[in-house]
Coordinates of C-alpha atoms and ligand atoms in Angstrom, one line a residue:
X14 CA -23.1 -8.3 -4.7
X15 CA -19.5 -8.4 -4.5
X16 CA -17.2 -5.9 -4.3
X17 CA -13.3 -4.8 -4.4
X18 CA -10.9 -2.8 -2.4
X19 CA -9.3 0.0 -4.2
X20 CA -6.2 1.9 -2.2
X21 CA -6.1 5.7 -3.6
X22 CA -2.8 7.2 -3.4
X23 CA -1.4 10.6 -4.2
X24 CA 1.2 13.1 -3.2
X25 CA 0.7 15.7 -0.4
X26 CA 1.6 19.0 -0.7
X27 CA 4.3 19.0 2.1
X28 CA 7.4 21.6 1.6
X29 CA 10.2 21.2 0.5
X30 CA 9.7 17.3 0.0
X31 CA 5.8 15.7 -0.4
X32 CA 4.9 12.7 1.0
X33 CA 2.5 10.0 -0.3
X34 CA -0.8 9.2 1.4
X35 CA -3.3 6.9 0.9
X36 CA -7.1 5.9 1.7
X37 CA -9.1 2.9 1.0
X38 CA -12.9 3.0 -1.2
X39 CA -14.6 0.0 -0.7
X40 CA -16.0 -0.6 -4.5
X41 CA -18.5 -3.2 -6.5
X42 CA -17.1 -5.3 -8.4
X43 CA -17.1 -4.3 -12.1
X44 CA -17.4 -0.2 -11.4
X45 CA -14.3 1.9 -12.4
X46 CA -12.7 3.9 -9.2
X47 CA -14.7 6.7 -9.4
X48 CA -13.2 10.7 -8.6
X49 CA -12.9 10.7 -4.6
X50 CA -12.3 13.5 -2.3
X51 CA -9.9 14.2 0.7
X52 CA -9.2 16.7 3.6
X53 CA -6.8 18.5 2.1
X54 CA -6.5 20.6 6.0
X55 CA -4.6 17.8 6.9
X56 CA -1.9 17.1 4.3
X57 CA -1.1 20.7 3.3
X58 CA -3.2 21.3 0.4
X59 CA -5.9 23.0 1.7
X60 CA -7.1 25.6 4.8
X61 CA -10.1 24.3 7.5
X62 CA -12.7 26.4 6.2
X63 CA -12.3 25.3 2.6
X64 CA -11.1 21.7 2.7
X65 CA -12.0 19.5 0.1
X66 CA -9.7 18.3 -2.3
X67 CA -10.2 16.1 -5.2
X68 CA -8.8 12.8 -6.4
X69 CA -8.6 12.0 -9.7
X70 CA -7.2 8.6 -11.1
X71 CA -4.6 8.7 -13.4
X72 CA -3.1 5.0 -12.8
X73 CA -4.5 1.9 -11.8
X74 CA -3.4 -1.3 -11.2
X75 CA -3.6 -4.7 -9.7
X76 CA -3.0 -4.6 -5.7
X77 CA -0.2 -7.0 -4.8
X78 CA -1.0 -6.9 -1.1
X79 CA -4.0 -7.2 -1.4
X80 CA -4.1 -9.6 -4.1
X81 CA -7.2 -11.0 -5.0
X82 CA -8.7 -8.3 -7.9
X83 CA -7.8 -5.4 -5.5
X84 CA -6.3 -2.7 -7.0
X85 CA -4.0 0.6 -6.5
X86 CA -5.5 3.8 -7.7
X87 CA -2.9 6.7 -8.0
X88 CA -4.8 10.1 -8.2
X89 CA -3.9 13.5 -9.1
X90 CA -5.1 16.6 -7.2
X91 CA -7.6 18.6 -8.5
X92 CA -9.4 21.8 -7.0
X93 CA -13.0 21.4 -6.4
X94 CA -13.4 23.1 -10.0
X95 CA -11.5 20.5 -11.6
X96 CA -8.2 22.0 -12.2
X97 CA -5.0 21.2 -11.4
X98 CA -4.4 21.9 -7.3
X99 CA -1.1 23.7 -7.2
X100 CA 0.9 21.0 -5.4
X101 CA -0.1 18.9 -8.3
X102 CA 3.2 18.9 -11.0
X103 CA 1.9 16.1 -12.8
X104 CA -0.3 18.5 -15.3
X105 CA 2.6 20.6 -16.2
X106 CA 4.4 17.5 -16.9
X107 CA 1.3 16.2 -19.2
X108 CA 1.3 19.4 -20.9
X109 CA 5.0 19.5 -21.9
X110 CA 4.9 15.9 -22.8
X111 CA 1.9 16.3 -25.4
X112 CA 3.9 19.5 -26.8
X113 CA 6.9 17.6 -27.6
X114 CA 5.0 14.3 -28.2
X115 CA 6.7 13.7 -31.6
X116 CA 9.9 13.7 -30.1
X117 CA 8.9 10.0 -28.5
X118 CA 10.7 10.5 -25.5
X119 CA 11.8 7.3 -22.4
X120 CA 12.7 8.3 -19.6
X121 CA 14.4 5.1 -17.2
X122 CA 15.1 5.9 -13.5
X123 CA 17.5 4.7 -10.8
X124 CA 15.9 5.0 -7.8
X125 CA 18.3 4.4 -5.0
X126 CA 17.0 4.2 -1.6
X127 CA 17.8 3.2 2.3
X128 CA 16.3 1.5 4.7
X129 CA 16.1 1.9 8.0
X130 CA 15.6 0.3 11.6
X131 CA 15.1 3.2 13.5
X132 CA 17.3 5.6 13.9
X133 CA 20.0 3.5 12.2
X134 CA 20.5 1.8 8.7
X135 CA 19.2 -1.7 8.5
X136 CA 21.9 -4.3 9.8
X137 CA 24.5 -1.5 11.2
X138 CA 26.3 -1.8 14.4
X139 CA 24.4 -0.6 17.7
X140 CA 28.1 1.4 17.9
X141 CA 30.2 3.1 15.5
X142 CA 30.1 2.0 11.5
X143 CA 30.3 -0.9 9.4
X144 CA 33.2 -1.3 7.5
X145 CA 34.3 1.2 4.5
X146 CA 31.9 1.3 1.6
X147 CA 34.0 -0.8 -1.3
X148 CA 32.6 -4.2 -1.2
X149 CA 29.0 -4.1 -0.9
X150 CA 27.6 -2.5 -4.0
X151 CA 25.8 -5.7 -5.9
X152 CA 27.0 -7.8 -2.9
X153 CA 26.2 -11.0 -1.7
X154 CA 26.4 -12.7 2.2
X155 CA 25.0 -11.6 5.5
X156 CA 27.8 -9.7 6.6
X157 CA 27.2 -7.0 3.6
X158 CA 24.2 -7.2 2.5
X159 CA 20.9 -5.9 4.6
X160 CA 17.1 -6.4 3.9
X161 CA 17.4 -8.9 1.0
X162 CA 14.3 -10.1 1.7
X163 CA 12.4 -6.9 1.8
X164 CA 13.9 -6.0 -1.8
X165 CA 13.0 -9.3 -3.1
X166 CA 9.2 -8.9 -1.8
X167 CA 8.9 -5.5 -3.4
X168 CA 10.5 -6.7 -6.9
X169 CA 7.6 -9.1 -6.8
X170 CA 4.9 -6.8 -6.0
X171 CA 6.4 -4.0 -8.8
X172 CA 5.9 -7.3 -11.0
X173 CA 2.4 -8.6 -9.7
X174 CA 1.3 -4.9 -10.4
X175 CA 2.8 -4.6 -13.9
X176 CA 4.6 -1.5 -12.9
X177 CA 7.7 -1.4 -15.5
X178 CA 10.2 -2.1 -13.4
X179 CA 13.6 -3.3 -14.9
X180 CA 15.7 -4.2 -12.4
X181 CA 17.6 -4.2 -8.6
X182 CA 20.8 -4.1 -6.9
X183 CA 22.2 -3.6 -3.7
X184 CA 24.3 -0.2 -3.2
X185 CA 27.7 1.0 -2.6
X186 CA 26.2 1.8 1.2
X187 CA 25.4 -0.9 3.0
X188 CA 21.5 -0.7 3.5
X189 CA 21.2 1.1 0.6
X190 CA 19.4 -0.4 -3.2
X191 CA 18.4 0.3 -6.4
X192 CA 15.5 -0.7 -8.2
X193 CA 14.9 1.1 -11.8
X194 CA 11.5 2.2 -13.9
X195 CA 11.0 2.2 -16.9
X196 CA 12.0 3.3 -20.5
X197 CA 8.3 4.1 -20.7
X198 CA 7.4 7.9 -21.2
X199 CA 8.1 10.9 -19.1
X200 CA 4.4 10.3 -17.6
X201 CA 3.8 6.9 -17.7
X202 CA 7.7 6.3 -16.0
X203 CA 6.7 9.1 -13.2
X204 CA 3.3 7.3 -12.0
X205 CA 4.7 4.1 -11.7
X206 CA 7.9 5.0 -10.3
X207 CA 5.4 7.0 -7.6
X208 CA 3.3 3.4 -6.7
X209 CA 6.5 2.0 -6.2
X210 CA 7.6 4.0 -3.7
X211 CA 4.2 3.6 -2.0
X212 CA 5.0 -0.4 -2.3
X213 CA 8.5 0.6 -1.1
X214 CA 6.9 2.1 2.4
X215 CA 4.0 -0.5 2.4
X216 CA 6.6 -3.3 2.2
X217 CA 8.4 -1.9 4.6
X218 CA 5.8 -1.7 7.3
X219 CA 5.3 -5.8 6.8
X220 CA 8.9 -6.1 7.8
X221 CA 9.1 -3.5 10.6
X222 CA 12.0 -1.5 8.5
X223 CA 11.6 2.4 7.3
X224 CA 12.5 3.0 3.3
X225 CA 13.7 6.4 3.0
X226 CA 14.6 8.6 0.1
X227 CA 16.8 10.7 1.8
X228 CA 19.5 12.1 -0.3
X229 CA 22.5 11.5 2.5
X230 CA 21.1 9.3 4.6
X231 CA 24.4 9.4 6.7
X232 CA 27.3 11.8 6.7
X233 CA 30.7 11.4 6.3
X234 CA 32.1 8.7 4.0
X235 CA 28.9 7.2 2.5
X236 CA 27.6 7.2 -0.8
X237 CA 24.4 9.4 -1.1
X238 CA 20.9 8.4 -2.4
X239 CA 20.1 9.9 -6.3
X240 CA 17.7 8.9 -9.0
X241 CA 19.6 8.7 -12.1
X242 CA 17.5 9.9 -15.3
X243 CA 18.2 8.2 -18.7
X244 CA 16.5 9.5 -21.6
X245 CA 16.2 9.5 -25.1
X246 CA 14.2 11.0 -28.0
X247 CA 13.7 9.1 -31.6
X248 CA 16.6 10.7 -32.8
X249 CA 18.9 9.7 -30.1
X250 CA 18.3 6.3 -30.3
X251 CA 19.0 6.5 -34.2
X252 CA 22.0 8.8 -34.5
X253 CA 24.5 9.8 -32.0
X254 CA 24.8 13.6 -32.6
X255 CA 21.7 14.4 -30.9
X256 CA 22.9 12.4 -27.5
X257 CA 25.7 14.9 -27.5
X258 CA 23.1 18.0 -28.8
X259 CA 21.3 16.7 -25.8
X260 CA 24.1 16.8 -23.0
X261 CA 24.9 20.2 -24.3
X262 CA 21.5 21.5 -24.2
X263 CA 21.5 20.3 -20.3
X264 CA 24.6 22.6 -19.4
X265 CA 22.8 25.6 -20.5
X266 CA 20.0 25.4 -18.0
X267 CA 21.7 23.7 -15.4
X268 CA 21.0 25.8 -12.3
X269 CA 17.2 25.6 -13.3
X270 CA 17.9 21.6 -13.1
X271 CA 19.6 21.8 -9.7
X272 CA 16.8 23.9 -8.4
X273 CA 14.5 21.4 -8.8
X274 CA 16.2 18.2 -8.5
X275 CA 15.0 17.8 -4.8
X276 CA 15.6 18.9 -1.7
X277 CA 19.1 19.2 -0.5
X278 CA 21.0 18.2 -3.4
X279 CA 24.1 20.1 -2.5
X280 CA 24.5 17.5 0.6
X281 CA 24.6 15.3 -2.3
X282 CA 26.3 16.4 -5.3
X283 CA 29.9 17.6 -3.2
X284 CA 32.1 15.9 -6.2
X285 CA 33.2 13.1 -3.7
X286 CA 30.9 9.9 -4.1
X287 CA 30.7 9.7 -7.8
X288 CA 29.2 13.0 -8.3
X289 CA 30.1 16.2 -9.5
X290 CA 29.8 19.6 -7.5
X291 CA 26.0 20.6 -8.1
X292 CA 27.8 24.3 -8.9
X293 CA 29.5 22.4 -11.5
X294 CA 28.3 21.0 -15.2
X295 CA 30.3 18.4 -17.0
X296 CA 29.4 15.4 -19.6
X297 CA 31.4 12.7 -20.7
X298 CA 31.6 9.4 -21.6
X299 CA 31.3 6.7 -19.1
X300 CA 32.1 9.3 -16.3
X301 CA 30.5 8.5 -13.3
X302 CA 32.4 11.7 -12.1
X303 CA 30.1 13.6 -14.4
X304 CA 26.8 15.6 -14.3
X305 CA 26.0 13.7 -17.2
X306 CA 27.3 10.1 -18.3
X307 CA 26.9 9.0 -21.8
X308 CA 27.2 5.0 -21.2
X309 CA 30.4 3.6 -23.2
X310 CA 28.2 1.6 -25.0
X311 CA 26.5 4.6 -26.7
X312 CA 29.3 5.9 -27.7
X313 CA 30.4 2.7 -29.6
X314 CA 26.7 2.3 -31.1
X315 CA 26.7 6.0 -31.9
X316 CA 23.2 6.0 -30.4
X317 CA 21.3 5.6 -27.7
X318 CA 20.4 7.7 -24.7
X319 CA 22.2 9.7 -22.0
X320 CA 22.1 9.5 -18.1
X321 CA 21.5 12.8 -15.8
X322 CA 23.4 11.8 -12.6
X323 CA 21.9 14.8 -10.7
X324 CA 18.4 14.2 -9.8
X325 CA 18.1 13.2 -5.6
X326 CA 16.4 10.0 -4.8
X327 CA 14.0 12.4 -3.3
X328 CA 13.0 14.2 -6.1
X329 CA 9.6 14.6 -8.0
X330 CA 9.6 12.5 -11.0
X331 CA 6.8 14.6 -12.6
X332 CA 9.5 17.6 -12.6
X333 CA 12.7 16.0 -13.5
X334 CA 11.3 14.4 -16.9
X335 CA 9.5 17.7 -17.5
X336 CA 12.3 19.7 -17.2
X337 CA 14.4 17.6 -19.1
X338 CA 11.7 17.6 -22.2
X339 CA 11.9 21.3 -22.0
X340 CA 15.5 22.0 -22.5
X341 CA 15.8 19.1 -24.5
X342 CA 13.3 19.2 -27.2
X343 CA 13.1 22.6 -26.7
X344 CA 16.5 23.0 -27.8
X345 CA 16.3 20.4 -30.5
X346 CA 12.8 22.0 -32.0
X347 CA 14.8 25.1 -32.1
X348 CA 17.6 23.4 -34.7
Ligands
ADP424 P1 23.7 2.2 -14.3 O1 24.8 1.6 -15.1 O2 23.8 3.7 -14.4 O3 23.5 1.7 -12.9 P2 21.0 1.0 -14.8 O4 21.1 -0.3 -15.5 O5 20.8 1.0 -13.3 O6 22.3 1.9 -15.2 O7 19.8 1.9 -15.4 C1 19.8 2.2 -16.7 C2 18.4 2.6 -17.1 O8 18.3 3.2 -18.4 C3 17.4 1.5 -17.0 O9 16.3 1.9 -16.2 C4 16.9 1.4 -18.5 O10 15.6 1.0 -18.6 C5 17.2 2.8 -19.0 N1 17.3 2.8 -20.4 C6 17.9 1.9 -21.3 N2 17.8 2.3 -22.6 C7 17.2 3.5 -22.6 C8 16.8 4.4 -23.6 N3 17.0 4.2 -24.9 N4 16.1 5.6 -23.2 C9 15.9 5.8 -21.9 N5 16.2 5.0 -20.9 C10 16.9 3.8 -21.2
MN425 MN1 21.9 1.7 -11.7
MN426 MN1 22.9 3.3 -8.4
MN427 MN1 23.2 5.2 -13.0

């Protein structure tokens, strides 16, 4: 008999940012990942006396560590009767996105992201700073440009797993990258963008070098870490009115947005850094100063989709597309 390795993964319930975790299930060969169980007493989902928590798959796909026909499981948490554990946002998310299913929404995400060799960013000086952010975002040469190799190795893995990953780049902080998920649907975007972060960490640990998701990894004059979300609905992509119907809609809830855009976004969003106060709303077209860009080339097509600037690289993926579905289509299903 043989068998396969299957690593489960799924989000903790750590406040006011979750973690990932994950556990190996040794598996025959041919069987489906069955549901599995966990101690939720030790990732803050559950008390001692009551500790079981349940993992249920939602995505699975081919292992690139691993290799060899091992796979990645990511769960959801359920309660032992089956419904939805309340750290779990991914069922709100699945409701919202079958509501509004006509609207055939894609959501694409930026996730930037720093690594780290201890206590400082990869490649900085033991003392003092690197020189001035300016020429390092999409750099090239060992002088600005730190963990190629690392980024390179998890580009392939996103690629060996068939996670929709559409590209990388290297950041306006040294240390700091980019890789991007998706268009695929609010749901489908948000579980792979969640295995790649796992990758992201697992990666890291081959190299000796921490990933981190923090939103201001460093004070001062550095570029912080966000995950820019670019959507569209049918209509969008067919007629430009909605795009702007869209960015509108957005202003009108924005403090629900900035609630839950991740933890500490107001380090973040200061209006220095290509941002825009998180107090303050503002679209416009290719305004990377902007809550909200609509990319120039949008604006010539008349169609297309618009970019939310706002979300933290630390935020939940599962909330930032549901959110956006509601106030979107629930604008748009209102006329
Ligand atoms: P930026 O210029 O902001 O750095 P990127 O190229 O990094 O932009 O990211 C743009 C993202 O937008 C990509 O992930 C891409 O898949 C996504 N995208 C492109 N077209 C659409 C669309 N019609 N709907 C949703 N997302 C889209
Ligand atoms: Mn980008
Ligand atoms: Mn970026
Ligand atoms: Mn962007």
């Amino acid at each position: 008999m043989s068998f396969y390795k299957a690593e489960y993964i799924w989000i903790d319930g750590t406040k006011p940012t979750a973690k990932l975790r994950s556990k190996s299930k040794v598996i025959p060969t041919g069987e489906k990942p069955p549901v599995w169980a966990f101690d939720g007493s030790s990732t803050n989902q559950a008390t001692g006396e009551n500790s079981d928590c349940v993992l249920n798959p939602v995505f699975i796909c081919p292992d690139p560590i691993r290799k060899d026909g091992h796979k990645l499981v990511l769960c959801e948490v359920l309660l032992t009767d089956m419904s939805p554990h309340p750290s779990n946002t991914r069922a709100a998310c699945a409701a919202v996105s079958e509501k509004y299913a006509d609207f055939d929404t894609w959501f694409g995400i930026e996730q930037e992201y720093t690594y780290f060799d201890g206590a400082r960013p990869l490649g900085w000086p033991l003392n003092g700073f690197p020189a001035p952010q300016g020429g390092y975002y999409c750099g090239v040469g060992s002088d600005e440009v730190f963990g190629r190799p690392i980024v390179e190795d998890h580009l392939d893995a996103c690629m060996f797993a068939g996670i929709g990953i559409a590209g990388i780049n290297a950041e306006v902080m040294p240390a700091q990258w980019e890789f991007q998920i998706g268009p695929l649907s609010a749901l489908d975007t948000s579980d792979q963008l969640w295995v790649a972060r796992w990758l992201l960490y697992r990666i890291g640990e081959n190299h000796h070098v921490s990933a981190t998701l923090d939103p201001k990894p460093v004070h001062g004059d550095w570029n912080g870490a966000g995950a820019h979300t670019n959507f569209s609905t049918r209509q969008m992509r067919e007629s430009y009115e909605p795009c702007v119907a869209a960015a509108e809609a957005l202003g009108k809830r924005a403090d629900i947005h900035i609630a839950n855009y991740g933890h500490r976004i107001e380090e973040r969003l200061t209006g220095e850094h290509e941002t825009l106060s998180y107090n303050e709303y503002r679209y416009g077209v290719s305004d990377r100063g902007a809550s909200v860009r609509i990319p120039w080339q949008v604006h010539r097509d008349q169609k297309g989709y618009i970019e939310d600037r706002r979300p933290n690289a630390n935020c939940d993926p599962y909330t930032v597309t549901r959110l956006i579905l509601e106030t979107v289509c629930g604008a748009a299903s209102q006329g």
